[in-house]
Short mmCIF file of N, CA and C and ligand atoms in Angstrom, two decimals:
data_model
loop_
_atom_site.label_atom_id
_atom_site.label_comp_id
_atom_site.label_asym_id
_atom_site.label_seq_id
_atom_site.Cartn_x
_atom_site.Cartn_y
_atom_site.Cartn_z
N UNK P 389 31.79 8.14 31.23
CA UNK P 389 30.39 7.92 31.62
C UNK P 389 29.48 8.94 30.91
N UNK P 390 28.34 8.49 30.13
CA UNK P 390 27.61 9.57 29.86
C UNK P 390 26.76 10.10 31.00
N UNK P 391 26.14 11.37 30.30
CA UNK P 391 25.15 11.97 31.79
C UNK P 391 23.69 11.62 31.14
N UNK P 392 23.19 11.84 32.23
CA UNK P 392 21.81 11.76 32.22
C UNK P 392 21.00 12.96 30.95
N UNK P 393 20.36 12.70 30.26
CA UNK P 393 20.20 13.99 29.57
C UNK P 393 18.80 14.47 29.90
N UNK P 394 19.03 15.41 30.36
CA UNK P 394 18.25 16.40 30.50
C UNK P 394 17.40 17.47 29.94
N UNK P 395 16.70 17.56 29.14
CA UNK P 395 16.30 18.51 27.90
C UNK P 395 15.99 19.50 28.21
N UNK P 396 16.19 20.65 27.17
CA UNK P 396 16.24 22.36 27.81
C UNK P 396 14.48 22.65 27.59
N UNK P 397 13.59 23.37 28.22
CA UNK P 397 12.88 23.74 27.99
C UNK P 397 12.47 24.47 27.11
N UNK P 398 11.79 23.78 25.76
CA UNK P 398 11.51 24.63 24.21
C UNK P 398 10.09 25.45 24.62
N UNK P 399 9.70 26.39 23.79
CA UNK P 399 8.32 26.47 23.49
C UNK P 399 8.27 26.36 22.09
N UNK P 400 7.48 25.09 21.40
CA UNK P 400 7.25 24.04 19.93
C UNK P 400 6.14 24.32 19.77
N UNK P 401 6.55 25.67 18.26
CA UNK P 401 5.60 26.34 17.23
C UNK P 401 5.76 25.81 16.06
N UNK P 402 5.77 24.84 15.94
CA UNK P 402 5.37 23.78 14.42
C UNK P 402 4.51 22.79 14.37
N UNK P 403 4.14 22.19 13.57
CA UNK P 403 3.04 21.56 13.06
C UNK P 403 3.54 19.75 13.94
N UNK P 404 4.53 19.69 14.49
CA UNK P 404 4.97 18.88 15.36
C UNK P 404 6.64 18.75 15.19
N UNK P 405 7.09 17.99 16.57
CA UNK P 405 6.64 17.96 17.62
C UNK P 405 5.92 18.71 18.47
N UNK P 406 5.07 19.29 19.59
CA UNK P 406 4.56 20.44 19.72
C UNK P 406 4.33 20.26 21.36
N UNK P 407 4.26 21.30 22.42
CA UNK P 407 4.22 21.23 23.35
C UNK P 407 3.32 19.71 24.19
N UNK P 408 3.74 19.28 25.29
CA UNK P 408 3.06 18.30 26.50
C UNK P 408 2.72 18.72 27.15
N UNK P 409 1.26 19.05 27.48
CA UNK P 409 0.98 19.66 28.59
C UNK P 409 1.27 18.72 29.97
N UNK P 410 1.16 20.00 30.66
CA UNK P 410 2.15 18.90 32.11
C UNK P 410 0.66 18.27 32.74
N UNK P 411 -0.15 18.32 32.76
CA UNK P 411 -1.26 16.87 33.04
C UNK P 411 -0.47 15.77 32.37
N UNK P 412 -0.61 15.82 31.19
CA UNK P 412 -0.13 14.98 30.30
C UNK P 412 1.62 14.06 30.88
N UNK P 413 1.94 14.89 31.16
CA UNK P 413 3.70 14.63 31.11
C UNK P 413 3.45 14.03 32.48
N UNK P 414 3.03 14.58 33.57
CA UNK P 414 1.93 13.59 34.85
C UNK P 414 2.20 12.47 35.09
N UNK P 415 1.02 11.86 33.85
CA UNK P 415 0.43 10.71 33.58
C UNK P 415 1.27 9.78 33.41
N UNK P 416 2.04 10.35 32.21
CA UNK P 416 3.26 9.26 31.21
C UNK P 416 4.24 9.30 32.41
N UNK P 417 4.48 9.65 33.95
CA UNK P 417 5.40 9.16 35.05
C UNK P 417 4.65 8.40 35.82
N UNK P 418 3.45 7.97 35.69
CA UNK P 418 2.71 7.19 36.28
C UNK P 418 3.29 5.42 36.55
N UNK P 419 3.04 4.68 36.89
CA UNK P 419 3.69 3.15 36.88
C UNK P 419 3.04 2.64 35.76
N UNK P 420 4.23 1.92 35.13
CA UNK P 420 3.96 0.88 34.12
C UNK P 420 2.82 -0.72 34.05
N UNK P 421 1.98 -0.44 33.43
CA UNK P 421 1.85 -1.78 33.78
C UNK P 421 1.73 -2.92 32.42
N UNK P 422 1.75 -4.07 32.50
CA UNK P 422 0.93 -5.16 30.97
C UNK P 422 0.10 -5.09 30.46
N UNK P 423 0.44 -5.54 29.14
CA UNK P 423 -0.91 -4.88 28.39
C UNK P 423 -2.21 -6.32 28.52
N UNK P 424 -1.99 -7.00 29.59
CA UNK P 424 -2.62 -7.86 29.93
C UNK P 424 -3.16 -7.77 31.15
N UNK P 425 -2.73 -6.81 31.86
CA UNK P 425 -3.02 -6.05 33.65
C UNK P 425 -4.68 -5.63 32.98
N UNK P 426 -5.70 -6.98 33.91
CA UNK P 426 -6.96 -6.37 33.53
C UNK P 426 -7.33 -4.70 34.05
N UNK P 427 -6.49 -3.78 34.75
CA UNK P 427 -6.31 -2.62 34.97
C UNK P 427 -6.24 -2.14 33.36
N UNK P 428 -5.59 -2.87 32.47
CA UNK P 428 -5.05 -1.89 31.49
C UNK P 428 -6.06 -2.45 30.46
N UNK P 429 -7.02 -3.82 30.82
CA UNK P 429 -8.17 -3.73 29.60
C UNK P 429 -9.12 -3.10 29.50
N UNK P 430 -9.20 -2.85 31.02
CA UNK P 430 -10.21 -1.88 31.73
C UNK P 430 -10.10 -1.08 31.01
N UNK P 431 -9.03 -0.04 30.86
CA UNK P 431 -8.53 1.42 29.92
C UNK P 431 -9.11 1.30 28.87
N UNK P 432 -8.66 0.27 27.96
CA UNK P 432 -8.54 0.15 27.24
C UNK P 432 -9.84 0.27 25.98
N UNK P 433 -10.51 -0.66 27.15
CA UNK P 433 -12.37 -0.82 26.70
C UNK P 433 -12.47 0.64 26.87
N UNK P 434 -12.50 1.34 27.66
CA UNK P 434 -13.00 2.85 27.89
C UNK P 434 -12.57 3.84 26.79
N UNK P 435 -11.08 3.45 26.44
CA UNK P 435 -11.07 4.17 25.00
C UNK P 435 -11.82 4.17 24.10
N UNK P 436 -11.88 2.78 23.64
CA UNK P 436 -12.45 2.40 22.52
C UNK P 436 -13.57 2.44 22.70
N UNK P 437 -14.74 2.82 23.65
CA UNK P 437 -15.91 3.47 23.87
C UNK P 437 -15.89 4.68 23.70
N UNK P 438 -14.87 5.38 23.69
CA UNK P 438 -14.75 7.25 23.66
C UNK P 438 -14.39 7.16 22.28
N UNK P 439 -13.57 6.19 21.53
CA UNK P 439 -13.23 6.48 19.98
C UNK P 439 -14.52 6.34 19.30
N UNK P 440 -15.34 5.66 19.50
CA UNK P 440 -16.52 5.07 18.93
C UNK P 440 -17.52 6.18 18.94
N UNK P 441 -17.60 6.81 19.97
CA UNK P 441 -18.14 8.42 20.18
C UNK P 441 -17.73 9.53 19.22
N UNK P 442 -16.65 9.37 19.36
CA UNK P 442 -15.79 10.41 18.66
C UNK P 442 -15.90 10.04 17.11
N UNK P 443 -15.51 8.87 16.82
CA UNK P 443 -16.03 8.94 15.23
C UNK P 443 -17.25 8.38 15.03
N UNK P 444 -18.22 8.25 15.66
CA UNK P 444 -19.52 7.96 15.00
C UNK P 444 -19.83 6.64 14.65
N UNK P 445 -19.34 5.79 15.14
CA UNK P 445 -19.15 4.14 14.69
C UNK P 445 -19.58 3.42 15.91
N UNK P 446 -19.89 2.42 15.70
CA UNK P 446 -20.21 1.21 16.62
C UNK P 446 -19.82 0.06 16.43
N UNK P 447 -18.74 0.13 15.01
CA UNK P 447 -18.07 -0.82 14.73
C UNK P 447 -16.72 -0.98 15.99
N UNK P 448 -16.76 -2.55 16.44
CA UNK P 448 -16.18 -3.37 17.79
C UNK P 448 -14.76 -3.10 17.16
N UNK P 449 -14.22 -3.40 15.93
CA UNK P 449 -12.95 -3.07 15.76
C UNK P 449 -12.47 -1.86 15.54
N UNK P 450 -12.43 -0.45 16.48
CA UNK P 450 -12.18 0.80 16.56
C UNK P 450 -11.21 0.60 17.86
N UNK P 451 -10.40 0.90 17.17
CA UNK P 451 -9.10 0.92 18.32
C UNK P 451 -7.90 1.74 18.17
N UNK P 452 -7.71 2.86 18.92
CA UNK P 452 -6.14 3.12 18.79
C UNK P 452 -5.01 2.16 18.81
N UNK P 453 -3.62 2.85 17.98
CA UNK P 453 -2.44 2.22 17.72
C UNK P 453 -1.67 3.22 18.16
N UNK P 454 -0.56 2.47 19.71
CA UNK P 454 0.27 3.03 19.54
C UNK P 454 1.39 3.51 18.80
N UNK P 455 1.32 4.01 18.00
CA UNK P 455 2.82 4.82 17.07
C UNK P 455 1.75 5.77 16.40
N UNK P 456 3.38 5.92 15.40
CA UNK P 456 3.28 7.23 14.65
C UNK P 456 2.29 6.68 13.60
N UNK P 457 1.97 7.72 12.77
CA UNK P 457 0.55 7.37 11.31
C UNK P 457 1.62 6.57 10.49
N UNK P 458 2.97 6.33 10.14
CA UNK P 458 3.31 5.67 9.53
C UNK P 458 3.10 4.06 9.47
N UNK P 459 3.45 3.76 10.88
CA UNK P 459 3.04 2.76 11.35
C UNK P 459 1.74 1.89 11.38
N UNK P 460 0.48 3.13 11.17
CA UNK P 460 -0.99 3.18 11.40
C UNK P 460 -0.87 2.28 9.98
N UNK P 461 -0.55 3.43 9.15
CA UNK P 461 -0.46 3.03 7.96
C UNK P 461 -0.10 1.44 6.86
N UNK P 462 1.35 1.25 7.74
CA UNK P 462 1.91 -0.22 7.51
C UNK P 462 0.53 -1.11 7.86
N UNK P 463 0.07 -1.00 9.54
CA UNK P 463 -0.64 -1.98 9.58
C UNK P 463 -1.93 -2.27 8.98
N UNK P 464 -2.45 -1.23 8.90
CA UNK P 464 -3.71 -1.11 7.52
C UNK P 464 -3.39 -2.14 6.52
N UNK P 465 -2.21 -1.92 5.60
CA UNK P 465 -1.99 -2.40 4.18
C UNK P 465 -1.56 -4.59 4.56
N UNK P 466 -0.65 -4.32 6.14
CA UNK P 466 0.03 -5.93 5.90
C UNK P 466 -1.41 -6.43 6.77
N UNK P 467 -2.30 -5.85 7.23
CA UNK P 467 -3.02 -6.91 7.68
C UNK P 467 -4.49 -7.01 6.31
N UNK P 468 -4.62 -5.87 5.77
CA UNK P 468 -5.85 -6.56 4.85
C UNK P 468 -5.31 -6.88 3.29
N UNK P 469 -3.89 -6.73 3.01
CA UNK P 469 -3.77 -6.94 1.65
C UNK P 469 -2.92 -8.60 1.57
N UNK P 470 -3.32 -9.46 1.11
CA UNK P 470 -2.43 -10.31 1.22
C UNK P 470 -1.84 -11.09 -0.31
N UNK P 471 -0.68 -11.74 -0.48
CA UNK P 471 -0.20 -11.37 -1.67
C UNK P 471 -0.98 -11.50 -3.04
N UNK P 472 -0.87 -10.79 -3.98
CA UNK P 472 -2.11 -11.33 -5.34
C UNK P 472 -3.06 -10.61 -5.27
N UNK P 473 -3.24 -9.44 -4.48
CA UNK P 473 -4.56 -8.77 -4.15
C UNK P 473 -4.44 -7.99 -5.07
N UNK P 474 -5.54 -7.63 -5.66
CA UNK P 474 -5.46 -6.40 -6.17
C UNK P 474 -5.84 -4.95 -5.35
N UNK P 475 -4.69 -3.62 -5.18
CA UNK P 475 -5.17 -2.62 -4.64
C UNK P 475 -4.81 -1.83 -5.75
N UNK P 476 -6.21 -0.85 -5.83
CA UNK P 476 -6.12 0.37 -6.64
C UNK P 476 -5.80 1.61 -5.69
N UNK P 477 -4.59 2.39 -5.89
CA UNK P 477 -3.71 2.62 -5.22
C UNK P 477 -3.75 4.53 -5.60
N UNK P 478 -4.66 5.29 -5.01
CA UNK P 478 -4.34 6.92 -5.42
C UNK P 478 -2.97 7.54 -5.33
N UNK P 479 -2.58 8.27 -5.77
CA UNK P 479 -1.16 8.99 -5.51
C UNK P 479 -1.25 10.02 -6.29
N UNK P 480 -1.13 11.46 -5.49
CA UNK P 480 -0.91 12.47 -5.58
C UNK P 480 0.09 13.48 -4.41
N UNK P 481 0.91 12.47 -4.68
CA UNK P 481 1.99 13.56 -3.80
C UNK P 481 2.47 12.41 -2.91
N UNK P 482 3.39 12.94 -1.86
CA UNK P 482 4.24 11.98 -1.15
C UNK P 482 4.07 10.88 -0.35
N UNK P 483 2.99 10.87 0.14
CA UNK P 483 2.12 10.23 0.92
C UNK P 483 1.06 8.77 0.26
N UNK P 484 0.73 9.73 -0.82
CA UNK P 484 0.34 8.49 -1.39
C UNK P 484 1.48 7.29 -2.08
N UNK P 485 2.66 7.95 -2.40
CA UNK P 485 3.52 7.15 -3.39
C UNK P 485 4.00 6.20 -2.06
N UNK P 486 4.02 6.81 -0.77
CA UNK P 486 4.23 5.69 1.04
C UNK P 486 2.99 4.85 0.42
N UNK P 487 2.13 4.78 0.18
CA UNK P 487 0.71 3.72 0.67
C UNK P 487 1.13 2.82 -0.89
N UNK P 488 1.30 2.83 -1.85
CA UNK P 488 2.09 2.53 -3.03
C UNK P 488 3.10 1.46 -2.92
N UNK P 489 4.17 1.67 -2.06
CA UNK P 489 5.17 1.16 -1.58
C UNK P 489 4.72 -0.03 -0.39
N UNK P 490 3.85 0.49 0.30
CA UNK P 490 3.19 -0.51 1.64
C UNK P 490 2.54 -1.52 0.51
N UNK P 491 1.74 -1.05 -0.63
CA UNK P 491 1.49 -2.42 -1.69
C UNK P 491 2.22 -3.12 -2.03
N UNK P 492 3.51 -2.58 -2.46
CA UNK P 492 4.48 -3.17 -3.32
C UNK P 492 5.15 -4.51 -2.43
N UNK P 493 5.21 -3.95 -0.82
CA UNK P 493 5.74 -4.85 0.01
C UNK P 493 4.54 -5.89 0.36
N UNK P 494 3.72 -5.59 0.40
CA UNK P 494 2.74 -6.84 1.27
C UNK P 494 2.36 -7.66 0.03
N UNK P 495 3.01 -7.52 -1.37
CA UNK P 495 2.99 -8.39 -2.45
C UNK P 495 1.72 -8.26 -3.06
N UNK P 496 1.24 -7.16 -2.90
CA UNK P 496 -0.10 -6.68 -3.69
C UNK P 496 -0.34 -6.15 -5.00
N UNK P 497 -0.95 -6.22 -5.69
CA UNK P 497 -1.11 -6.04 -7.31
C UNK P 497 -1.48 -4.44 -7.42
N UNK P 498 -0.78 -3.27 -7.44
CA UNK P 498 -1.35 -2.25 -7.42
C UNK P 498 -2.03 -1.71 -8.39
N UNK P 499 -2.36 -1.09 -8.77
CA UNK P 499 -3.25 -0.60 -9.76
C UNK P 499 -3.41 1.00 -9.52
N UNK P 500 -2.19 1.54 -9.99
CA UNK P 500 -2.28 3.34 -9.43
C UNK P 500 -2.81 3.96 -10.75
N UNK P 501 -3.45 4.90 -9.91
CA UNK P 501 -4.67 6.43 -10.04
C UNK P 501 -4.03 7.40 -10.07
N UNK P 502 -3.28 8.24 -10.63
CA UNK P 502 -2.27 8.87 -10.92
C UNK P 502 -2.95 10.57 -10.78
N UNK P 503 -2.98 11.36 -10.01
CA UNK P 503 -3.44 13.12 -10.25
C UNK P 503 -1.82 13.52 -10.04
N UNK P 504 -2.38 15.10 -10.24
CA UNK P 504 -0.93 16.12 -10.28
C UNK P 504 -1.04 15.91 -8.90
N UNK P 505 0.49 16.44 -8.53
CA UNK P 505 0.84 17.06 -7.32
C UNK P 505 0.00 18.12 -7.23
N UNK P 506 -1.10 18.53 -5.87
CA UNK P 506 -2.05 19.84 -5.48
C UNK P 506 -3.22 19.27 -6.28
N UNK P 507 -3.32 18.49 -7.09
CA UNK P 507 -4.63 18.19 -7.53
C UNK P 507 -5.71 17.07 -6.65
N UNK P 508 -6.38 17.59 -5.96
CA UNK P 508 -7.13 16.24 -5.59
C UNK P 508 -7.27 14.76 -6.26
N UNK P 509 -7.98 14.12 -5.55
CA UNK P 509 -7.74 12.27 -6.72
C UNK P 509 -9.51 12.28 -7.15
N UNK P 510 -9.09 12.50 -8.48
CA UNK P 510 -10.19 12.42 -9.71
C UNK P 510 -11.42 11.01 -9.25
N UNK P 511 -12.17 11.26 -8.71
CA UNK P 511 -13.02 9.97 -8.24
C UNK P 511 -13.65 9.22 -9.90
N UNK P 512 -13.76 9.61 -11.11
CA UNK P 512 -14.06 9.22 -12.25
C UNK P 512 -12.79 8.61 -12.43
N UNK P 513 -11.68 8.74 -12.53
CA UNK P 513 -10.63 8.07 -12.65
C UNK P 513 -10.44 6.62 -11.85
N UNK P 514 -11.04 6.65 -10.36
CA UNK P 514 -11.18 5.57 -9.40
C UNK P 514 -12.51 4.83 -9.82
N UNK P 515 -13.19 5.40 -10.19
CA UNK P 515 -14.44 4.47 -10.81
C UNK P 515 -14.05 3.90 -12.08
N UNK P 516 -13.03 4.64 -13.08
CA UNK P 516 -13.10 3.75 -14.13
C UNK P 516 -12.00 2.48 -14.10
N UNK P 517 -11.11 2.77 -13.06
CA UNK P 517 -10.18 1.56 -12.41
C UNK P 517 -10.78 0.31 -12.10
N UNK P 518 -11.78 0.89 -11.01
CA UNK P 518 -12.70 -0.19 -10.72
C UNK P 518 -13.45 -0.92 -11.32
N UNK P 519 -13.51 -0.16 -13.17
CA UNK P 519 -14.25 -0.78 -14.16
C UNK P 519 -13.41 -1.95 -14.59
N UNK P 520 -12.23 -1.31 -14.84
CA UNK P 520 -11.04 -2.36 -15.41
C UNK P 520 -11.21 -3.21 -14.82
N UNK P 521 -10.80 -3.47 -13.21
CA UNK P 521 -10.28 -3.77 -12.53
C UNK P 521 -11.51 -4.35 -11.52
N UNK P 522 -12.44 -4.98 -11.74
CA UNK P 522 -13.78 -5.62 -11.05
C UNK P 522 -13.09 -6.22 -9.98
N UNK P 523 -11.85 -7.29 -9.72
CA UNK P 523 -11.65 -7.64 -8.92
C UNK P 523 -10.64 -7.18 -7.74
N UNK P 524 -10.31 -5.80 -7.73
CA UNK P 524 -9.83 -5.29 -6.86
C UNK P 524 -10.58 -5.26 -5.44
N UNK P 525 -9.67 -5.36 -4.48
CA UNK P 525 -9.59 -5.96 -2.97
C UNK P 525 -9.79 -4.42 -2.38
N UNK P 526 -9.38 -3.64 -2.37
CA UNK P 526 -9.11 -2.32 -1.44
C UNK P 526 -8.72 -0.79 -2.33
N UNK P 527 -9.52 0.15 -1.92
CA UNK P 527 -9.04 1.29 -2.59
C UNK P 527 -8.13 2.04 -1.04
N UNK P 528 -6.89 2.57 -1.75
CA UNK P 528 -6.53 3.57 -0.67
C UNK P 528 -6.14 4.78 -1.31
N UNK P 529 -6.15 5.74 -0.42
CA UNK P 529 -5.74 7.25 -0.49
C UNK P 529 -5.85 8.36 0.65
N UNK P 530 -4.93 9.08 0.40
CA UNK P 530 -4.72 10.04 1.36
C UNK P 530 -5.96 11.10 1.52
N UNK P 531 -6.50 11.22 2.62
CA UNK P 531 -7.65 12.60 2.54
C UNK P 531 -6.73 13.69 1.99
N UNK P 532 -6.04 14.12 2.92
CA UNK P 532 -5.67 15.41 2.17
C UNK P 532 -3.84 15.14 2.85
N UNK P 533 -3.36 15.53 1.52
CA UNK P 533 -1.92 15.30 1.08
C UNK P 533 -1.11 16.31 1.85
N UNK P 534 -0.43 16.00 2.46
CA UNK P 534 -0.07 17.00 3.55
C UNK P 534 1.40 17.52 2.96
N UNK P 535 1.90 16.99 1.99
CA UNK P 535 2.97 17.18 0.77
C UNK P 535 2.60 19.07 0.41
N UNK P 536 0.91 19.10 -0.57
CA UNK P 536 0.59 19.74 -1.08
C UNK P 536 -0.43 20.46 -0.30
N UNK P 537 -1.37 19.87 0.19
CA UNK P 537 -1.92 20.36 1.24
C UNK P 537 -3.78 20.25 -0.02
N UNK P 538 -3.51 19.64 -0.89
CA UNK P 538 -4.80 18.43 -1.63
C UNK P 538 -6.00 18.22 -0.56
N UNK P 539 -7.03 18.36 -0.50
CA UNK P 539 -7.97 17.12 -0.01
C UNK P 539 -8.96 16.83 -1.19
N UNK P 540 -8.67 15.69 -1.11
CA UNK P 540 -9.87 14.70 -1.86
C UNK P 540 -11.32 14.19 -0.97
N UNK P 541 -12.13 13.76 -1.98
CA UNK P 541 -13.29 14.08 -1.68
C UNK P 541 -13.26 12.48 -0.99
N UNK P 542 -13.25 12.19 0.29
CA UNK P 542 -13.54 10.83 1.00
C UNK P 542 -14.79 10.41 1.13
N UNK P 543 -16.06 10.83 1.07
CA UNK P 543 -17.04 10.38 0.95
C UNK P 543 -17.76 9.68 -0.61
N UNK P 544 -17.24 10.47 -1.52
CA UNK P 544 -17.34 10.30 -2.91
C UNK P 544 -16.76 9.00 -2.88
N UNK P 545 -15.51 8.54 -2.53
CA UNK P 545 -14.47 7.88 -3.15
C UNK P 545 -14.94 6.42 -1.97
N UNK P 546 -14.81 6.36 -0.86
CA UNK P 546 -15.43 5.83 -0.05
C UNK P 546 -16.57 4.89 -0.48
N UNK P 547 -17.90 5.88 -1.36
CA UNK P 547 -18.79 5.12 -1.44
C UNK P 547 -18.41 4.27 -2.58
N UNK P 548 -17.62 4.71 -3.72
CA UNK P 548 -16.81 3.84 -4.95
C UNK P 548 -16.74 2.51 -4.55
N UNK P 549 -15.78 2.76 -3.78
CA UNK P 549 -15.17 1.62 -3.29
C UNK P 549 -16.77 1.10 -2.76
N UNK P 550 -17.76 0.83 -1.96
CA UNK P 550 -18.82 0.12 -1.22
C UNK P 550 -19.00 -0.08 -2.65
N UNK P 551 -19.53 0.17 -3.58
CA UNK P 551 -20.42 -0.05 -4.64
C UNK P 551 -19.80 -1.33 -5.48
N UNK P 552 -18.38 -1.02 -5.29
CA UNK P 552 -17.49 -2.72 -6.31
C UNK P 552 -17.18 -3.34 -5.12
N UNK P 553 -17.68 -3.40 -4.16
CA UNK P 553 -17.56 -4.35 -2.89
C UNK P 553 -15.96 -4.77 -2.34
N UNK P 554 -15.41 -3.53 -2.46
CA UNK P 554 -13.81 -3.23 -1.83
C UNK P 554 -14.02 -2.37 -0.47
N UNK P 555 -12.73 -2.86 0.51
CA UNK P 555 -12.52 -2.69 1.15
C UNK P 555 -11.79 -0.48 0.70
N UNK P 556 -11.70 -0.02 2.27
CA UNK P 556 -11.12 1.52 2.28
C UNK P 556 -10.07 1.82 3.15
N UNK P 557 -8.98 1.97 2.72
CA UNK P 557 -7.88 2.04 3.69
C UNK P 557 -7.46 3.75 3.22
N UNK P 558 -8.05 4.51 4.08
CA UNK P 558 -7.79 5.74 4.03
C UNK P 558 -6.84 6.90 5.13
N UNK P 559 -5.46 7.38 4.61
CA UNK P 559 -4.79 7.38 4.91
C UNK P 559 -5.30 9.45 5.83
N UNK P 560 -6.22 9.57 7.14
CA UNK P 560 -6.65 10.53 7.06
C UNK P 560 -5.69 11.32 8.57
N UNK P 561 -4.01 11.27 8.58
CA UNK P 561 -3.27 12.08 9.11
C UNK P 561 -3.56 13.23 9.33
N UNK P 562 -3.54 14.14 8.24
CA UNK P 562 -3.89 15.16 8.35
C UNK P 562 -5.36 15.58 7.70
C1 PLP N 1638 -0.73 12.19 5.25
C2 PLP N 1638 0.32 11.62 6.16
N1 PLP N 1638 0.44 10.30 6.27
C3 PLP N 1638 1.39 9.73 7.08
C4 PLP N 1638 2.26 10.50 7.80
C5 PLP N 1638 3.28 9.85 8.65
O1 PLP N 1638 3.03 10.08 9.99
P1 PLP N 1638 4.19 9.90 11.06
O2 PLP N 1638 5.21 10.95 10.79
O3 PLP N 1638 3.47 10.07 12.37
O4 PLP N 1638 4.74 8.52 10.89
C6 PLP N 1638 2.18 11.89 7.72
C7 PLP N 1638 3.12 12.76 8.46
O5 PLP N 1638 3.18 13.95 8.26
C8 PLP N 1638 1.20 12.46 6.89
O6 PLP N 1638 1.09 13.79 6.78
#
């Protein structure tokens, strides 16, 4: 028979996993309910009124995802890229070559922007892609490369993308 496992009490000084505060740990013993329990749309709306606060938007589709940023990530790329698209694709370090790969699978036409590892992503380089490349669908890239510890300039690159009338799937983890 196995036992019940029990976990020893850490104190978690890294960049994650990292302590639960016990409010927190509380909550998550609270009762389960559906994600259809108008109790839980109730919540739900109330988040997405506090996210909307929090980042400055009033755009209706602001919603948390439960999982990890990898996941965040997948669903970004399989719900707006669909096959034949063109995405111009940044990569500078590990993170970006993940958003690369999320192209490669959702059957998207990438079009990579290539900087050093520690070098930010050259926004003249993403504009002259976009020259090539008029009919590209979506620019993505990492704010800051958590590989190297890079940030690129997201407002610069952001408005790129508005100006050739592409979508921004920006990968901003860290
Ligand atoms: C820039 C960046 N993107 C994506 C991820 C993946 O996040 P997760 O480990 O939560 O799946 C990480 C994790 O460190 C990250 O730093």
């Amino acid at each position: 028979m196995t036992a019940s496992f029990i976990p020893p009490k850490r104190v978690l000084m890294g960049p994650g996993p990292s302590d639960v505060p016990q409010r927190i740990l509380d909550a998550m013993a609270r009762p389960t309910i559906g994600h259809l329990d108008p109790a839980f749309v109730e919540l739900m709306e109330q988040i997405k009124s506090m996210l909307r606060m929090a980042f400055q938007t009033e755009n209706a589709l602001t919603f948390p995802v439960s999982a990890p940023g990898s996941a965040g990530m997948e669903m970004c790329f399989v719900n707006l890229v669909e096959p034949g698209d063109k995405v111009i694709v940044c990569k500078n370090g590990v993170f970006g070559g993940r958003m690369l790969e999320n192209v490669k699978r959702t059957g998207g036409v990438p079009v990579v922007v290539e900087d050093a590892w520690g070098a930010p992503v050259d926004p003249q380089k993403v504009r002259d892609a976009f020259k090539a490349n008029p009919d590209a669908k979506v620019l993505a890239f990492v704010h800051a490369e958590t590989s190297t510890g890079a940030q690129s300039d997201a407002e610069t690159l952001g408005k790129i993308a508005q100006e050739f009338g592409a979508l921004t799937i920006m990968d901003c983890v860290t």
